Coordinates of C-alpha atoms in Angstrom, one line a residue:
Chain A
X16 CA 127.6 87.5 101.6
X17 CA 124.5 89.6 100.9
X18 CA 123.9 92.8 102.8
X19 CA 120.3 94.1 102.9
X20 CA 120.8 97.8 103.0
X21 CA 119.2 101.2 102.5
X22 CA 121.5 103.9 101.2
X23 CA 120.5 106.3 103.9
X24 CA 120.4 103.9 106.9
X25 CA 123.2 104.8 109.2
X26 CA 123.0 101.3 110.7
X27 CA 123.6 99.7 107.3
X28 CA 126.3 102.3 106.6
X29 CA 128.2 101.0 109.7
X30 CA 128.2 97.4 108.3
X31 CA 129.2 98.6 104.8
X32 CA 132.3 100.3 106.4
X33 CA 133.2 97.2 108.4
X34 CA 132.9 94.8 105.4
X35 CA 135.1 97.2 103.3
X36 CA 137.7 97.5 106.1
X37 CA 137.9 93.7 106.4
X38 CA 138.0 93.5 102.5
X39 CA 135.2 90.9 102.5
X40 CA 133.2 90.4 99.3
X41 CA 129.5 91.2 99.5
X42 CA 126.5 92.1 97.3
X43 CA 124.1 94.9 98.2
X44 CA 120.4 94.0 98.2
X45 CA 118.5 97.3 98.6
X46 CA 115.5 97.5 100.9
X47 CA 113.6 100.7 100.3
X48 CA 112.4 101.8 103.7
X49 CA 110.2 104.6 102.4
X50 CA 108.4 102.1 100.2
X51 CA 108.1 99.8 103.3
X52 CA 110.0 97.0 101.6
X53 CA 111.2 96.0 105.1
X54 CA 107.6 94.8 105.8
X55 CA 107.5 92.3 103.0
X56 CA 107.2 88.7 104.0
X57 CA 110.4 87.4 102.5
X58 CA 112.3 90.1 104.4
X59 CA 110.5 89.5 107.6
X60 CA 111.7 85.9 107.5
X61 CA 115.2 87.3 107.7
X62 CA 114.6 90.2 110.0
X63 CA 111.5 90.1 112.3
X64 CA 112.2 93.6 113.5
X65 CA 111.5 95.0 110.0
X66 CA 114.7 97.0 110.1
X67 CA 117.9 97.2 108.1
X68 CA 120.6 96.0 107.9
X69 CA 120.5 92.3 107.6
X70 CA 123.4 90.1 106.4
X71 CA 123.3 86.6 105.1
X72 CA 126.5 84.6 105.3
X73 CA 126.8 80.8 104.7
X74 CA 123.0 80.7 104.4
X75 CA 122.5 82.1 107.9
X76 CA 120.7 85.5 108.5
X77 CA 122.2 88.1 110.9
X78 CA 120.5 91.2 112.2
X79 CA 121.4 94.3 114.3
X80 CA 124.4 96.2 113.1
X81 CA 126.6 95.9 116.1
X82 CA 125.8 92.2 116.3
X83 CA 126.8 91.9 112.7
X84 CA 130.1 93.7 113.4
X85 CA 130.8 91.2 116.3
X86 CA 130.0 88.3 114.1
X87 CA 132.3 89.5 111.3
X88 CA 135.0 90.0 113.9
X89 CA 134.6 86.5 115.3
X90 CA 134.2 84.7 111.9
X91 CA 136.8 86.7 109.9
X92 CA 139.4 87.9 112.4
X93 CA 141.9 89.0 109.8
X94 CA 142.1 92.8 109.6
X95 CA 140.7 93.2 113.1
X96 CA 138.3 96.0 114.1
X97 CA 138.9 95.4 117.8
X98 CA 142.2 95.3 119.6
X99 CA 143.1 92.4 122.0
X100 CA 143.4 94.4 125.2
X101 CA 140.1 94.0 127.2
X102 CA 140.0 97.5 128.5
X103 CA 140.5 99.0 125.0
X104 CA 137.9 96.7 123.6
X105 CA 135.5 97.9 126.2
X106 CA 136.2 101.6 125.5
X107 CA 135.5 101.0 121.8
X108 CA 132.3 99.1 122.5
X109 CA 131.1 101.7 124.9
X110 CA 131.7 104.4 122.3
X111 CA 129.9 102.4 119.6
X112 CA 126.9 101.8 121.9
X113 CA 126.7 105.5 122.8
X114 CA 125.8 105.9 119.1
X115 CA 123.8 102.7 118.6
X116 CA 121.8 102.8 121.9
X117 CA 121.7 106.5 122.9
X118 CA 121.6 108.5 119.7
X119 CA 120.5 106.6 116.7
X120 CA 117.4 104.8 118.1
X121 CA 115.8 108.2 118.8
X122 CA 116.3 109.6 115.4
X123 CA 115.3 106.5 113.5
X124 CA 112.8 106.9 110.6
X125 CA 110.0 104.9 112.4
X126 CA 110.4 107.2 115.5
X127 CA 110.2 110.4 113.4
X128 CA 107.1 109.0 111.7
X129 CA 105.5 108.3 115.2
X130 CA 106.3 111.9 116.3
X131 CA 104.7 113.3 113.2
X132 CA 101.6 111.1 112.9
X133 CA 100.8 110.1 116.5
X134 CA 102.0 113.2 118.3
X135 CA 101.4 115.8 115.7
X136 CA 104.9 117.2 116.1
X137 CA 105.7 119.9 113.5
X138 CA 108.8 120.0 111.4
X139 CA 110.6 122.5 113.5
X140 CA 110.0 120.4 116.7
X141 CA 111.1 117.3 114.8
X142 CA 114.3 118.9 113.7
X143 CA 115.0 120.1 117.3
X144 CA 114.4 116.5 118.6
X145 CA 116.7 115.1 116.0
X146 CA 119.5 117.6 116.8
X147 CA 119.0 117.4 120.6
X148 CA 119.8 113.7 120.8
X149 CA 122.8 114.0 118.5
X150 CA 124.2 116.9 120.5
X151 CA 123.7 115.2 123.8
X152 CA 125.4 112.1 122.5
X153 CA 128.2 114.0 120.8
X154 CA 129.1 115.7 124.1
X155 CA 129.7 112.3 125.6
X156 CA 131.6 111.0 122.5
X157 CA 133.9 114.0 122.3
X158 CA 134.9 113.3 126.0
X159 CA 135.4 109.6 125.2
X160 CA 137.8 110.7 122.4
X161 CA 140.2 112.6 124.6
X162 CA 143.1 110.2 123.7
X163 CA 142.4 110.1 120.0
X164 CA 145.1 111.4 117.7
X165 CA 142.5 112.9 115.5
X166 CA 142.7 110.2 112.8
X167 CA 140.9 107.2 114.2
X168 CA 138.8 107.2 117.4
X169 CA 141.0 104.7 119.3
X170 CA 144.6 103.7 118.6
X171 CA 146.2 103.7 115.2
X172 CA 143.7 101.5 113.3
X173 CA 140.0 101.8 112.4
X174 CA 137.7 100.0 114.9
X175 CA 133.9 99.5 115.5
X176 CA 134.0 103.1 116.8
X177 CA 134.9 104.6 113.5
X178 CA 132.3 102.3 111.7
X179 CA 129.7 103.9 114.0
X180 CA 130.9 107.5 114.2
X181 CA 131.2 108.3 110.5
X182 CA 127.5 107.4 109.6
X183 CA 126.3 109.3 112.7
X184 CA 128.2 112.4 111.6
X185 CA 126.7 112.1 108.1
X186 CA 123.3 112.3 109.7
X187 CA 124.4 115.3 111.9
X188 CA 125.6 117.2 108.8
X189 CA 122.4 116.3 106.9
X190 CA 120.3 117.9 109.7
X191 CA 122.7 120.9 110.0
X192 CA 123.9 120.2 113.5
X193 CA 126.6 122.7 114.5
X194 CA 129.8 120.6 115.0
X195 CA 132.1 123.4 116.2
X196 CA 132.1 122.1 119.8
X197 CA 133.3 118.7 118.7
X198 CA 136.8 119.2 117.1
X199 CA 137.9 115.6 117.6
X200 CA 134.7 114.2 116.0
X201 CA 135.2 116.6 113.0
X202 CA 138.9 115.7 112.6
X203 CA 138.2 111.9 112.7
X204 CA 135.3 112.4 110.2
X205 CA 137.5 114.3 107.8
X206 CA 140.3 111.8 108.0
X207 CA 138.2 108.7 107.6
X208 CA 136.5 110.2 104.6
X209 CA 139.8 110.2 102.7
X210 CA 140.0 106.4 103.0
X211 CA 138.6 104.1 100.3
X212 CA 136.8 101.7 102.8
X213 CA 134.8 104.6 104.2
X214 CA 134.3 106.4 100.8
X215 CA 132.9 103.3 99.2
X216 CA 130.4 102.9 102.0
X217 CA 128.9 106.4 101.8
X218 CA 125.2 106.8 100.8
X219 CA 126.2 108.5 97.6
X220 CA 128.1 105.5 96.4
X221 CA 125.3 103.0 96.9
X222 CA 123.4 101.4 94.0
X223 CA 120.0 102.6 95.5
X224 CA 121.2 106.3 96.0
X225 CA 118.6 108.8 95.0
Chain B
X13 CA 133.9 95.6 141.7
X14 CA 131.5 98.4 142.2
X15 CA 128.3 98.8 140.2
X16 CA 126.7 102.2 139.9
X17 CA 123.1 101.4 139.8
X18 CA 119.6 102.8 140.2
X19 CA 117.0 100.3 141.4
X20 CA 114.5 101.0 138.6
X21 CA 117.0 101.2 135.7
X22 CA 116.5 98.2 133.5
X23 CA 120.0 98.7 132.0
X24 CA 121.5 98.4 135.5
X25 CA 119.2 95.4 136.2
X26 CA 120.7 93.6 133.2
X27 CA 124.2 93.9 134.7
X28 CA 123.0 92.9 138.2
X29 CA 121.7 89.6 136.7
X30 CA 124.9 89.0 134.8
X31 CA 127.1 89.6 137.9
X32 CA 124.9 87.2 139.9
X33 CA 124.8 84.5 137.2
X34 CA 128.6 84.7 137.1
X35 CA 128.8 84.6 140.9
X36 CA 131.1 87.7 141.0
X37 CA 131.3 89.8 144.1
X38 CA 130.3 93.4 143.7
X39 CA 129.1 96.4 145.8
X40 CA 126.1 98.5 144.7
X41 CA 126.6 102.3 144.7
X42 CA 123.2 103.8 144.1
X43 CA 122.9 106.8 141.7
X44 CA 119.5 108.4 142.1
X45 CA 118.4 109.4 138.6
X46 CA 115.4 111.4 139.8
X47 CA 117.7 113.5 142.0
X48 CA 120.0 114.0 139.0
X49 CA 122.9 112.3 140.8
X50 CA 124.1 111.1 137.4
X51 CA 125.0 114.7 136.6
X52 CA 127.4 115.1 139.5
X53 CA 131.0 115.8 138.6
X54 CA 132.5 112.7 140.2
X55 CA 130.0 110.5 138.3
X56 CA 130.6 112.3 135.0
X57 CA 134.3 111.4 135.3
X58 CA 133.2 107.7 135.2
X59 CA 130.3 108.1 132.8
X60 CA 130.3 111.1 130.4
X61 CA 126.9 110.0 129.1
X62 CA 125.2 110.7 132.5
X63 CA 123.5 107.3 132.4
X64 CA 123.5 104.2 134.6
X65 CA 125.0 101.6 134.9
X66 CA 128.7 102.1 135.3
X67 CA 131.0 99.4 136.6
X68 CA 134.5 99.8 138.1
X69 CA 136.8 96.8 138.0
X70 CA 140.5 96.9 138.7
X71 CA 140.4 100.7 138.9
X72 CA 138.9 100.9 135.4
X73 CA 135.5 102.4 134.6
X74 CA 133.1 100.6 132.2
X75 CA 129.9 102.0 130.8
X76 CA 127.0 100.8 128.6
X77 CA 125.2 97.7 129.9
X78 CA 125.8 95.4 126.9
X79 CA 129.5 96.5 126.8
X80 CA 129.8 95.6 130.5
X81 CA 128.3 92.2 129.7
X82 CA 130.9 91.6 126.9
X83 CA 133.7 92.8 129.2
X84 CA 132.6 90.5 132.1
X85 CA 132.4 87.6 129.6
X86 CA 135.9 88.2 128.3
X87 CA 137.5 88.9 131.7
X88 CA 135.6 86.2 133.7
X89 CA 134.8 83.4 131.2
X90 CA 133.8 81.0 134.0
X91 CA 130.0 80.4 134.0
X92 CA 129.7 81.7 130.4
X93 CA 126.7 83.8 129.3
X94 CA 127.4 83.2 125.6
X95 CA 127.9 79.8 123.9
X96 CA 130.9 79.1 121.7
X97 CA 129.0 78.6 118.4
X98 CA 129.2 81.8 116.4
X99 CA 125.7 81.6 114.9
X100 CA 124.2 81.0 118.3
X101 CA 126.2 83.9 119.8
X102 CA 124.9 86.1 117.0
X103 CA 121.3 85.1 117.7
X104 CA 121.7 86.0 121.4
X105 CA 123.4 89.3 120.6
X106 CA 120.7 90.2 118.1
X107 CA 118.0 89.5 120.6
X108 CA 119.7 91.5 123.3
X109 CA 120.2 94.4 120.9
X110 CA 116.5 94.3 119.9
X111 CA 115.9 95.3 123.6
X112 CA 118.9 97.6 124.1
X113 CA 118.8 99.4 120.8
X114 CA 115.1 99.2 119.6
X115 CA 113.0 99.2 122.8
X116 CA 114.7 100.6 125.8
X117 CA 116.2 103.8 124.4
X118 CA 112.8 105.1 123.5
X119 CA 111.3 104.5 126.9
X120 CA 114.3 105.8 128.9
X121 CA 113.6 108.4 131.6
X122 CA 115.3 111.3 129.8
X123 CA 113.2 110.6 126.7
X124 CA 109.9 110.6 128.7
X125 CA 111.1 113.9 130.3
X126 CA 111.7 115.4 126.8
X127 CA 108.2 114.3 125.6
X128 CA 106.6 115.9 128.6
X129 CA 108.6 119.1 128.9
X130 CA 109.6 119.9 125.3
X131 CA 106.7 118.5 123.4
X132 CA 103.9 118.9 126.0
X133 CA 102.8 115.3 125.6
X134 CA 100.1 114.3 128.1
X135 CA 100.2 111.3 130.4
X136 CA 98.0 109.2 128.2
X137 CA 100.1 109.9 125.1
X138 CA 103.2 109.2 127.1
X139 CA 101.9 105.8 128.2
X140 CA 100.9 104.9 124.6
X141 CA 104.3 105.8 123.4
X142 CA 105.9 103.6 126.2
X143 CA 103.7 100.7 125.4
X144 CA 104.0 101.1 121.6
X145 CA 107.7 100.5 121.5
X146 CA 107.6 97.6 123.9
X147 CA 104.8 95.9 121.8
X148 CA 106.7 96.5 118.5
X149 CA 109.8 95.1 120.0
X150 CA 108.1 92.1 121.7
X151 CA 106.5 91.0 118.4
X152 CA 110.1 90.6 117.1
X153 CA 111.4 89.0 120.3
X154 CA 108.6 86.4 120.4
X155 CA 109.5 85.4 116.8
X156 CA 113.2 85.2 117.7
X157 CA 112.3 82.9 120.6
X158 CA 110.6 80.2 118.4
X159 CA 113.2 77.6 119.4
X160 CA 113.1 78.4 123.1
X161 CA 112.0 75.6 125.5
X162 CA 110.2 78.2 127.6
X163 CA 112.8 78.3 130.3
X164 CA 115.7 80.3 128.9
X165 CA 115.7 82.3 125.7
X166 CA 118.3 80.3 123.9
X167 CA 119.6 76.8 124.8
X168 CA 119.7 75.3 128.2
X169 CA 121.6 78.0 130.1
X170 CA 121.0 81.7 130.8
X171 CA 122.7 84.1 128.4
X172 CA 122.9 87.8 127.6
X173 CA 119.4 87.4 126.2
X174 CA 117.8 86.5 129.5
X175 CA 119.8 89.3 131.3
X176 CA 118.1 91.7 128.9
X177 CA 114.6 90.2 128.6
X178 CA 113.7 90.0 132.3
X179 CA 114.2 93.7 133.1
X180 CA 112.3 94.7 129.9
X181 CA 109.4 92.5 131.0
X182 CA 109.5 94.2 134.4
X183 CA 109.0 97.5 132.7
X184 CA 106.2 96.1 130.5
X185 CA 104.3 94.9 133.5
X186 CA 104.9 98.1 135.3
X187 CA 103.2 100.0 132.4
X188 CA 100.4 97.4 132.1
X189 CA 101.4 96.1 128.7
X190 CA 99.1 93.2 127.7
X191 CA 101.5 90.2 127.3
X192 CA 98.9 87.6 126.2
X193 CA 100.3 87.7 122.6
X194 CA 103.8 86.8 123.9
X195 CA 103.6 83.3 125.5
X196 CA 107.3 82.5 125.2
X197 CA 108.3 85.8 126.8
X198 CA 105.9 85.2 129.6
X199 CA 107.0 81.7 130.2
X200 CA 110.7 82.6 130.3
X201 CA 110.0 85.5 132.6
X202 CA 108.1 83.3 135.0
X203 CA 110.9 80.6 135.0
X204 CA 113.8 83.0 135.4
X205 CA 112.1 84.7 138.3
X206 CA 112.3 81.4 140.3
X207 CA 116.1 81.6 140.2
X208 CA 118.2 83.3 142.9
X209 CA 120.5 85.1 140.4
X210 CA 117.5 86.9 138.9
X211 CA 115.5 87.4 142.1
X212 CA 118.5 89.0 143.8
X213 CA 118.7 91.5 140.9
X214 CA 115.1 92.7 141.0
X215 CA 114.4 96.4 141.8
X216 CA 112.6 95.3 145.0
X217 CA 115.8 93.7 146.3
X218 CA 118.0 96.7 145.8
X219 CA 119.4 98.8 148.7
X220 CA 118.0 102.0 147.1
X221 CA 114.5 100.5 146.5
X222 CA 111.7 103.0 147.4

């Protein structure tokens, strides 16, 4: 498997965690978003949305991070990242989508570029925008975590939810979001970042880290 | 089942189509987003993100439209909305997430409100923003549809992809997006809107239509 990744992309970071948790072998192929490598023709053939991550497996391309997680779960069910109970699966997917549909799309690089170049938004306003959508989303996530034991998001094993949460917290810390109102999120983040599967996926551990 | 819905919400519209395609019985409970009914306490207990849709089934609440589609597929596998082949499933999910993660979150009501009230964006700029993210997304979707026969998005049956596409095209038409560069999208939209499951889900057919 080859993962097309950018060290700072939180969507790619989700997939790196999942691959590590499932102990699947993969090679990282960096795609430098600031150098617009995602717009090059050979990459567009893999990913017409010009976004990372993409995964190739058995000569097939896969795009969209949550879709890649679902694919990995279906193709490689060993070391599952979803439980079998349908209600629990739904809680985990809802949590993951709160991040992937409600927070991250608004703080994506292409959106920040649009704000700056098309709407002449200044740096302070841009940072407020970035923080606003994280805080709104984290309020919901913290409520969704009410049954968490403070180690993983749901139950006693890592799931899609943890694959999504840790990269989003990384972005929150990078933009100095005050996390004091979110004790469960902080606790889970601290715990997961003691585990090799999560540590190996951090931006700092990537071959394209700058 | 009870679906908490707003007639104009394209995320709720996705779930309405899926419920109709699966021929499941459900009652609509309107949540008026412009009257901020999504912020009322009894609704927050169902959906801490203050968004529609939510679904209740067997006394359990479910949020996030794509998650609800996955839940319905797992709980009620008759009249499937995903094929069994893992690569085909992944194509359909990637397509659906292009809409649910890359287009819709940017054009959501709460985002348009933020642009207007916090960033003093004028109506023309707001419309350009709205159209920009649809057009960027539709360029990718049209490429992803290269194998479509012009009736459904993938294969010979309706899938998650059609549940997501038709509501997004509704929004595009509402905001006067020029669709002439997207012939596959147009063809699929026209075909699906001849089918009762899709027609019954349109905003105009909802009890809260204004």
